[in-house]
Amino acid sequence: MDFIPLIHTRRSIYQLNSELPVSAKIVEQAIANSILECPTAFNSQTGRVVLLWKKSSDILWQNIASLLQQQIPAEKFHKTKSKIDSFSAGAGTILFFSDNKAIEELQKQYPLYSKNFISWDEQSAGMLQYMIWTSLAEKGIGASLQHYNPIIDSFVQSQYQIPQHWRLLSQMPFGGITQLADTKSYLPLNIRYKIFS
């Protein structure tokens, strides 16, 4: 698929099921390719990814629901629970991290740019998330990007044996698409885009 139609294909898909249009191996390879090819400042490669297939993913979302239930008033929790259930219905979840230890080593190695490495890491993390999200969309797989950290940080670290120096950034539930995204609205380009000749 050409790139421009592909970027229109990538949307936030919330209604998922566990039936994928491609094999698990193809999904795993698409993620691996994105990790390898994602641009990073100084070729630092500070992004880290954990792929949770159905059983492990279900454990994640069950615990997210439990943790949120402790913090959200009972009369409002049903909306949150409905959203969590839609993510849990998917085929899996991708967890995105940054390696703080690797960032700190770069800061020591290049003191002149020390303050920039956090920002550069965030830029790279965004690109990696987008690359994986778009590669899933190209295969007909729905996904969305969620941010339940830091509420879930301790659970994730313990449950999936995540190194202490990996900082959780986001969660991407994915699966078969049971409902397409709503029509997207756009701000006028003249507010967001300038051209000078």
mmCIF file of C-alpha atoms in Angstrom:
data_model
loop_
_atom_site.group_PDB
_atom_site.id
_atom_site.type_symbol
_atom_site.label_atom_id
_atom_site.label_comp_id
_atom_site.label_asym_id
_atom_site.label_seq_id
_atom_site.Cartn_x
_atom_site.Cartn_y
_atom_site.Cartn_z
ATOM 1 C CA MET A 1 0.000 0.000 0.000
ATOM 2 C CA ASP A 2 1.212 3.527 -0.750
ATOM 3 C CA PHE A 3 2.175 5.507 2.328
ATOM 4 C CA ILE A 4 -0.449 8.289 2.146
ATOM 5 C CA PRO A 5 -3.471 5.929 1.972
ATOM 6 C CA LEU A 6 -1.840 3.929 4.752
ATOM 7 C CA ILE A 7 -1.622 6.881 7.134
ATOM 8 C CA HIS A 8 -5.342 7.487 6.556
ATOM 9 C CA THR A 9 -5.959 3.851 7.522
ATOM 10 C CA ARG A 10 -4.351 4.168 10.955
ATOM 11 C CA ARG A 11 -7.045 5.223 13.435
ATOM 12 C CA SER A 12 -7.916 4.675 17.085
ATOM 13 C CA ILE A 13 -9.973 1.479 17.087
ATOM 14 C CA TYR A 14 -11.607 0.697 20.435
ATOM 15 C CA GLN A 15 -13.979 -2.154 19.610
ATOM 16 C CA LEU A 16 -11.823 -5.256 19.219
ATOM 17 C CA ASN A 17 -12.018 -9.025 19.157
ATOM 18 C CA SER A 18 -9.339 -11.701 19.351
ATOM 19 C CA GLU A 19 -9.587 -12.804 15.710
ATOM 20 C CA LEU A 20 -6.676 -11.470 13.673
ATOM 21 C CA PRO A 21 -6.595 -11.353 9.851
ATOM 22 C CA VAL A 22 -2.931 -12.456 9.890
ATOM 23 C CA SER A 23 -0.867 -14.928 11.896
ATOM 24 C CA ALA A 24 0.774 -14.182 15.237
ATOM 25 C CA LYS A 25 4.164 -14.632 13.556
ATOM 26 C CA ILE A 26 3.405 -11.828 11.067
ATOM 27 C CA VAL A 27 2.404 -9.509 13.923
ATOM 28 C CA GLU A 28 5.565 -10.349 15.867
ATOM 29 C CA GLN A 29 7.741 -9.717 12.811
ATOM 30 C CA ALA A 30 6.049 -6.383 12.059
ATOM 31 C CA ILE A 31 6.791 -5.241 15.609
ATOM 32 C CA ALA A 32 10.375 -6.477 15.384
ATOM 33 C CA ASN A 33 10.929 -4.647 12.077
ATOM 34 C CA SER A 34 9.587 -1.413 13.570
ATOM 35 C CA ILE A 35 11.872 -1.710 16.603
ATOM 36 C CA LEU A 36 14.907 -2.265 14.363
ATOM 37 C CA GLU A 37 14.147 0.542 11.905
ATOM 38 C CA CYS A 38 12.820 3.267 14.214
ATOM 39 C CA PRO A 39 14.997 6.418 14.041
ATOM 40 C CA THR A 40 16.760 7.435 17.263
ATOM 41 C CA ALA A 41 19.123 10.301 18.112
ATOM 42 C CA PHE A 42 22.775 9.139 18.106
ATOM 43 C CA ASN A 43 21.377 5.719 17.103
ATOM 44 C CA SER A 44 20.643 5.384 20.835
ATOM 45 C CA GLN A 45 17.862 2.772 20.467
ATOM 46 C CA THR A 46 16.404 3.467 23.927
ATOM 47 C CA GLY A 47 12.890 2.161 23.169
ATOM 48 C CA ARG A 48 11.774 -1.141 24.685
ATOM 49 C CA VAL A 49 8.695 -3.188 23.775
ATOM 50 C CA VAL A 50 6.825 -6.036 25.460
ATOM 51 C CA LEU A 51 4.212 -7.983 23.498
ATOM 52 C CA LEU A 52 1.438 -9.623 25.526
ATOM 53 C CA TRP A 53 -0.669 -12.193 23.729
ATOM 54 C CA LYS A 54 -4.238 -12.976 24.835
ATOM 55 C CA LYS A 55 -3.712 -14.752 28.163
ATOM 56 C CA SER A 56 -1.068 -12.320 29.416
ATOM 57 C CA SER A 57 -3.009 -9.367 28.006
ATOM 58 C CA ASP A 58 -6.174 -10.415 29.839
ATOM 59 C CA ILE A 59 -4.243 -10.423 33.115
ATOM 60 C CA LEU A 60 -3.083 -6.878 32.398
ATOM 61 C CA TRP A 61 -6.572 -5.496 31.721
ATOM 62 C CA GLN A 62 -8.155 -7.355 34.646
ATOM 63 C CA ASN A 63 -5.633 -5.754 36.953
ATOM 64 C CA ILE A 64 -5.985 -2.320 35.353
ATOM 65 C CA ALA A 65 -9.731 -2.547 36.008
ATOM 66 C CA SER A 66 -9.101 -3.585 39.617
ATOM 67 C CA LEU A 67 -6.620 -0.761 40.225
ATOM 68 C CA LEU A 68 -8.917 1.851 38.678
ATOM 69 C CA GLN A 69 -11.934 0.606 40.607
ATOM 70 C CA GLN A 70 -10.104 1.590 43.789
ATOM 71 C CA GLN A 71 -9.806 5.185 42.548
ATOM 72 C CA ILE A 72 -12.987 5.880 40.571
ATOM 73 C CA PRO A 73 -16.380 6.448 42.262
ATOM 74 C CA ALA A 74 -18.649 3.406 41.905
ATOM 75 C CA GLU A 75 -21.332 5.339 40.009
ATOM 76 C CA LYS A 76 -18.789 6.327 37.329
ATOM 77 C CA PHE A 77 -16.804 3.110 37.111
ATOM 78 C CA HIS A 78 -19.147 1.353 34.654
ATOM 79 C CA LYS A 79 -17.944 3.579 31.775
ATOM 80 C CA THR A 80 -14.318 2.841 32.595
ATOM 81 C CA LYS A 81 -15.056 -0.885 32.925
ATOM 82 C CA SER A 82 -16.774 -0.919 29.527
ATOM 83 C CA LYS A 83 -13.711 0.639 27.903
ATOM 84 C CA ILE A 84 -11.343 -1.770 29.677
ATOM 85 C CA ASP A 85 -13.487 -4.718 28.564
ATOM 86 C CA SER A 86 -13.229 -3.575 24.932
ATOM 87 C CA PHE A 87 -9.422 -3.593 25.195
ATOM 88 C CA SER A 88 -9.399 -6.964 26.944
ATOM 89 C CA ALA A 89 -11.500 -8.434 24.116
ATOM 90 C CA GLY A 90 -8.589 -7.940 21.720
ATOM 91 C CA ALA A 91 -5.887 -10.388 20.681
ATOM 92 C CA GLY A 92 -3.141 -8.772 22.753
ATOM 93 C CA THR A 93 -1.471 -5.641 24.059
ATOM 94 C CA ILE A 94 1.853 -3.991 23.287
ATOM 95 C CA LEU A 95 3.637 -2.233 26.156
ATOM 96 C CA PHE A 96 6.051 0.585 25.320
ATOM 97 C CA PHE A 97 8.962 1.570 27.571
ATOM 98 C CA SER A 98 12.027 3.780 27.604
ATOM 99 C CA ASP A 99 15.295 2.495 29.061
ATOM 100 C CA ASN A 100 16.305 5.098 31.666
ATOM 101 C CA LYS A 101 19.670 3.431 32.222
ATOM 102 C CA ALA A 102 20.555 3.720 28.532
ATOM 103 C CA ILE A 103 19.485 7.373 28.538
ATOM 104 C CA GLU A 104 21.632 8.128 31.606
ATOM 105 C CA GLU A 105 24.658 6.489 29.970
ATOM 106 C CA LEU A 106 24.174 8.664 26.885
ATOM 107 C CA GLN A 107 23.912 11.769 29.085
ATOM 108 C CA LYS A 108 27.275 10.899 30.657
ATOM 109 C CA GLN A 109 28.854 10.090 27.299
ATOM 110 C CA TYR A 110 27.647 13.308 25.642
ATOM 111 C CA PRO A 111 27.389 15.926 28.431
ATOM 112 C CA LEU A 112 26.956 18.781 25.952
ATOM 113 C CA TYR A 113 23.607 17.257 24.899
ATOM 114 C CA SER A 114 22.670 15.876 28.309
ATOM 115 C CA LYS A 115 19.416 17.809 28.646
ATOM 116 C CA ASN A 116 18.281 16.822 25.160
ATOM 117 C CA PHE A 117 18.284 13.057 25.545
ATOM 118 C CA ILE A 118 14.965 12.905 27.432
ATOM 119 C CA SER A 119 13.261 14.916 24.687
ATOM 120 C CA TRP A 120 14.948 12.897 21.947
ATOM 121 C CA ASP A 121 13.873 9.678 23.620
ATOM 122 C CA GLU A 122 10.248 10.880 23.741
ATOM 123 C CA GLN A 123 10.375 11.766 20.046
ATOM 124 C CA SER A 124 11.758 8.353 19.194
ATOM 125 C CA ALA A 125 9.164 6.645 21.409
ATOM 126 C CA GLY A 126 6.394 8.443 19.549
ATOM 127 C CA MET A 127 7.822 7.349 16.213
ATOM 128 C CA LEU A 128 8.093 3.729 17.368
ATOM 129 C CA GLN A 129 4.505 3.701 18.610
ATOM 130 C CA TYR A 130 3.327 5.225 15.332
ATOM 131 C CA MET A 131 5.359 2.800 13.217
ATOM 132 C CA ILE A 132 3.939 -0.236 15.017
ATOM 133 C CA TRP A 133 0.401 1.173 15.035
ATOM 134 C CA THR A 134 0.546 1.901 11.298
ATOM 135 C CA SER A 135 2.074 -1.481 10.477
ATOM 136 C CA LEU A 136 -0.838 -3.132 12.334
ATOM 137 C CA ALA A 137 -3.350 -0.987 10.425
ATOM 138 C CA GLU A 138 -1.731 -2.036 7.137
ATOM 139 C CA LYS A 139 -2.540 -5.639 8.075
ATOM 140 C CA GLY A 140 -6.166 -4.868 8.928
ATOM 141 C CA ILE A 141 -5.581 -4.945 12.693
ATOM 142 C CA GLY A 142 -7.237 -2.378 14.952
ATOM 143 C CA ALA A 143 -5.388 -0.686 17.809
ATOM 144 C CA SER A 144 -5.381 2.367 20.051
ATOM 145 C CA LEU A 145 -2.831 3.999 22.324
ATOM 146 C CA GLN A 146 -3.633 4.081 26.047
ATOM 147 C CA HIS A 147 -1.899 5.618 29.074
ATOM 148 C CA TYR A 148 -2.785 3.978 32.377
ATOM 149 C CA ASN A 149 0.683 4.556 33.767
ATOM 150 C CA PRO A 150 1.859 5.409 36.406
ATOM 151 C CA ILE A 151 -1.100 3.763 38.195
ATOM 152 C CA ILE A 152 -0.141 0.373 36.755
ATOM 153 C CA ASP A 153 3.656 0.688 36.810
ATOM 154 C CA SER A 154 4.304 -1.487 39.873
ATOM 155 C CA PHE A 155 1.938 -4.219 38.712
ATOM 156 C CA VAL A 156 3.427 -4.336 35.200
ATOM 157 C CA GLN A 157 6.973 -4.425 36.526
ATOM 158 C CA SER A 158 6.190 -7.291 38.896
ATOM 159 C CA GLN A 159 3.851 -9.322 36.670
ATOM 160 C CA TYR A 160 6.029 -9.285 33.545
ATOM 161 C CA GLN A 161 9.467 -9.138 35.211
ATOM 162 C CA ILE A 162 10.309 -5.747 33.727
ATOM 163 C CA PRO A 163 13.734 -4.286 34.636
ATOM 164 C CA GLN A 164 13.584 -1.446 37.158
ATOM 165 C CA HIS A 165 15.183 0.980 34.708
ATOM 166 C CA TRP A 166 12.496 0.509 32.041
ATOM 167 C CA ARG A 167 9.945 3.363 32.278
ATOM 168 C CA LEU A 168 6.440 2.487 31.099
ATOM 169 C CA LEU A 169 5.117 4.948 28.498
ATOM 170 C CA SER A 170 1.930 3.514 27.014
ATOM 171 C CA GLN A 171 -0.189 0.490 26.240
ATOM 172 C CA MET A 172 -1.540 -0.511 22.813
ATOM 173 C CA PRO A 173 -4.410 -3.021 22.830
ATOM 174 C CA PHE A 174 -4.905 -4.575 19.391
ATOM 175 C CA GLY A 175 -7.110 -7.113 17.668
ATOM 176 C CA GLY A 176 -9.714 -7.740 15.026
ATOM 177 C CA ILE A 177 -11.893 -4.747 14.202
ATOM 178 C CA THR A 178 -15.537 -5.032 15.262
ATOM 179 C CA GLN A 179 -16.402 -1.343 14.796
ATOM 180 C CA LEU A 180 -14.663 1.247 12.636
ATOM 181 C CA ALA A 181 -13.524 4.586 14.020
ATOM 182 C CA ASP A 182 -15.830 7.597 13.807
ATOM 183 C CA THR A 183 -15.249 10.116 11.024
ATOM 184 C CA LYS A 184 -12.239 12.244 11.899
ATOM 185 C CA SER A 185 -12.562 16.025 12.089
ATOM 186 C CA TYR A 186 -9.699 18.269 11.029
ATOM 187 C CA LEU A 187 -8.662 21.784 11.957
ATOM 188 C CA PRO A 188 -8.156 23.957 8.842
ATOM 189 C CA LEU A 189 -4.666 23.445 7.445
ATOM 190 C CA ASN A 190 -4.003 27.191 7.356
ATOM 191 C CA ILE A 191 -3.975 27.153 11.156
ATOM 192 C CA ARG A 192 -1.414 24.325 11.275
ATOM 193 C CA TYR A 193 0.683 24.641 8.131
ATOM 194 C CA LYS A 194 2.640 27.512 6.570
ATOM 195 C CA ILE A 195 4.489 27.562 3.246
ATOM 196 C CA PHE A 196 7.072 30.160 2.191
ATOM 197 C CA SER A 197 8.604 30.393 -1.264
#
